[in-house]
Amino acid sequence: MSGADWTAVIPVKSLGAAKSRLRGAVADARHEDLALAMVRDTVAAVRACAAVGTVLVVTDDPAAAAAVKALGARAVPDRPAAGLNAAMRFGADVVVGLAHRRAVLTGDLPALRPAELGEALAAAGAGRSFVADAAGTGTVLLTAEAGTALDPRFGAGSAGAHAASLARPLAGAWPGLRQDVDTAADLRTVLALGAGEHTCGLLRDLGLIAECGVSGMPGGPAR
């Protein structure tokens, strides 16, 4: 198959509860803004990927829903309200449906490049495939061919769990796709890679960086 035949599904928690390990990277009053900026950059990059026809965001957060709709994505409530994997299954297998090719991504990939995602989706074979995070233990992307249930295993050790479930690991470099953001150190890394305009702009407005890819967060230079 070719063309924009993938539907991408991105689950987004309530912004107030998102990215708890990242708290302190910016002033607490702006933590939700940072979480939302990363979602916006992720959605913008996915929307710009030529292989993706539709982006579906599963969220109960009204600010997140409004922001992704403004970027051209579709937003639906998290009806299961039973955690990340349930939201992914609901979005991919229920809302989108098994008749379609589906890719689920985490919403904290502000350095994602559309071409990276396109290459990963082109490499995805029959059944299910996944891309591990930069640390090699987590998962940033899980794909399912038409007719295949998603069966997500996100959480601690998810790369191993997905491999054990017979999903095929994809081996491309794709640094922006692999680098999710859980900590301030991760944020420094994405700034060095080149964060998207929303994340970069917020941190610049807060006076925490002068220029993306050059200055990192307080505590040391981006690497």
XYZ file of C-alpha atoms in Angstrom:
223
model
C 0.000 0.000 0.000
C 1.140 3.559 -0.552
C 0.027 7.093 0.051
C -1.401 8.571 3.222
C -2.991 5.329 4.372
C -1.937 5.304 8.032
C -4.071 6.623 10.871
C -1.987 7.835 13.800
C -3.415 7.638 17.318
C -1.941 9.695 20.162
C -3.254 9.384 23.729
C -2.940 12.490 25.897
C -3.462 12.531 29.660
C -5.009 15.395 31.544
C -2.321 18.072 31.302
C -2.335 18.554 35.055
C -1.394 14.907 35.569
C 1.000 14.586 32.656
C 4.789 14.334 32.869
C 5.108 14.218 36.655
C 8.827 13.359 36.438
C 9.363 16.514 34.397
C 8.068 18.830 37.108
C 10.666 21.422 38.036
C 12.015 21.772 34.491
C 9.897 24.933 34.268
C 8.006 26.909 36.906
C 5.157 24.816 38.259
C 2.594 27.278 36.954
C 3.843 26.606 33.402
C 4.145 22.818 33.636
C 0.872 22.219 31.814
C 1.974 24.661 29.110
C 5.133 22.614 28.582
C 3.202 19.345 28.398
C 0.815 20.890 25.873
C 3.650 22.376 23.792
C 5.177 18.915 23.415
C 1.828 17.467 22.374
C 1.394 20.219 19.806
C 4.856 19.618 18.336
C 4.236 15.874 18.192
C 0.875 16.280 16.475
C 2.245 18.861 14.037
C 5.063 16.523 12.998
C 2.732 13.554 12.609
C 0.262 15.634 10.594
C 3.120 16.652 8.277
C 4.124 13.039 7.591
C 3.132 12.099 4.034
C 2.252 8.539 5.057
C -0.363 9.663 7.606
C -3.853 10.491 6.477
C -5.532 11.127 9.823
C -4.361 11.945 13.341
C -6.658 10.942 16.192
C -5.976 12.208 19.716
C -7.642 10.411 22.606
C -7.991 12.829 25.493
C -10.352 14.144 28.131
C -8.395 17.386 28.504
C -10.312 20.260 26.874
C -7.215 22.400 26.298
C -5.390 19.532 24.609
C -8.445 18.695 22.499
C -8.792 22.297 21.324
C -5.089 22.607 20.549
C -4.869 19.453 18.432
C -8.080 20.288 16.573
C -6.505 23.632 15.651
C -3.630 21.648 14.125
C -5.994 19.575 12.009
C -6.220 16.477 14.189
C -9.388 14.792 15.392
C -9.979 14.524 19.153
C -12.196 12.005 20.943
C -12.854 11.505 24.674
C -11.040 8.707 26.486
C -14.163 6.622 27.057
C -12.441 3.667 28.770
C -10.653 6.066 31.185
C -8.541 3.084 32.210
C -5.002 4.167 31.438
C -2.646 4.490 28.490
C -3.042 1.060 26.909
C -6.824 1.137 27.156
C -6.855 4.583 25.500
C -4.647 3.277 22.695
C -6.801 0.209 22.119
C -9.937 2.340 22.142
C -8.558 4.852 19.647
C -6.892 2.372 17.319
C -9.199 -0.643 17.373
C -12.595 0.883 18.225
C -12.675 4.443 16.879
C -10.401 3.870 13.865
C -11.189 0.171 13.450
C -9.258 -2.936 12.474
C -9.859 -2.339 8.769
C -7.208 0.392 8.778
C -3.442 0.574 9.258
C -2.858 2.166 12.639
C 0.162 3.667 14.378
C 0.087 4.775 18.000
C 2.652 7.233 19.313
C 3.393 8.847 22.621
C 2.594 12.561 22.800
C 5.991 13.685 24.093
C 8.126 13.665 20.940
C 8.859 17.379 20.370
C 11.941 16.672 18.207
C 10.077 14.292 15.875
C 10.669 14.852 12.165
C 7.948 13.847 9.665
C 10.492 12.019 7.508
C 11.579 9.872 10.457
C 8.034 8.749 11.068
C 7.547 8.102 7.368
C 10.617 5.880 7.265
C 9.479 3.945 10.333
C 6.009 3.396 8.883
C 7.515 2.272 5.574
C 9.614 -0.265 7.486
C 6.631 -1.638 9.404
C 5.710 -5.051 8.070
C 2.766 -7.367 8.441
C 1.252 -7.759 11.878
C 2.661 -5.445 14.538
C 5.932 -3.494 14.697
C 7.412 -1.122 17.263
C 10.143 1.461 17.761
C 11.942 1.449 21.107
C 12.841 4.703 22.816
C 16.392 6.062 22.960
C 17.068 4.140 26.176
C 16.017 0.907 24.494
C 13.563 -0.094 27.217
C 10.439 1.913 26.410
C 8.327 2.253 23.269
C 7.521 5.385 21.285
C 5.669 3.869 18.300
C 3.567 0.735 17.826
C 2.002 -0.144 14.480
C -0.674 -2.622 13.459
C -1.551 -3.688 9.941
C -5.160 -3.823 8.809
C -6.896 -6.773 10.389
C -4.452 -6.963 13.310
C -5.398 -5.936 16.853
C -3.046 -3.340 18.321
C -2.372 -5.165 21.626
C -0.318 -2.345 23.236
C 2.010 -3.146 26.146
C 3.147 0.376 27.080
C 4.592 0.968 30.539
C 7.826 -0.003 32.301
C 9.852 -2.327 30.108
C 7.452 -1.973 27.196
C 10.061 -2.643 24.491
C 10.677 -6.094 25.936
C 6.958 -6.635 26.432
C 6.208 -5.725 22.819
C 8.982 -7.997 21.557
C 7.665 -10.830 23.727
C 4.218 -10.294 22.219
C 5.811 -10.946 18.790
C 5.758 -7.345 17.592
C 8.757 -6.753 15.331
C 11.356 -4.178 16.458
C 12.288 -1.558 13.857
C 15.973 -0.712 13.738
C 16.284 2.728 12.120
C 18.190 5.515 13.889
C 15.372 8.135 13.907
C 16.693 10.196 16.859
C 13.731 12.559 17.046
C 11.233 9.699 16.986
C 13.076 7.733 19.651
C 13.606 10.635 22.065
C 10.586 10.984 24.318
C 10.651 13.388 27.249
C 10.227 12.170 30.809
C 12.907 14.208 32.611
C 14.762 17.519 32.382
C 17.734 15.608 30.937
C 15.475 14.309 28.143
C 14.342 17.862 27.495
C 17.948 18.989 27.119
C 18.467 16.199 24.599
C 15.506 17.192 22.444
C 16.667 20.798 22.493
C 20.019 19.650 21.128
C 18.250 17.596 18.461
C 16.049 20.578 17.611
C 12.698 20.803 19.360
C 9.585 21.890 17.518
C 8.371 25.470 17.437
C 5.912 25.184 20.324
C 8.315 23.658 22.839
C 11.197 25.831 21.724
C 9.060 28.968 21.725
C 7.729 28.354 25.226
C 11.175 27.778 26.699
C 12.519 30.835 24.916
C 9.637 32.959 26.205
C 10.368 31.734 29.724
C 13.981 32.805 29.344
C 15.284 29.265 29.827
C 16.983 29.032 26.452
C 18.333 31.539 23.994
C 18.139 29.286 20.959
C 17.087 25.674 20.429
C 19.945 23.311 19.824
C 22.430 25.617 21.522
C 21.356 26.357 25.082
C 19.948 23.710 27.354
C 17.890 23.818 30.496
C 19.343 25.012 33.795
C 21.882 22.545 35.132
C 24.057 22.152 32.081
C 24.328 22.440 28.315
C 22.251 20.368 25.955
C 24.060 17.268 24.761
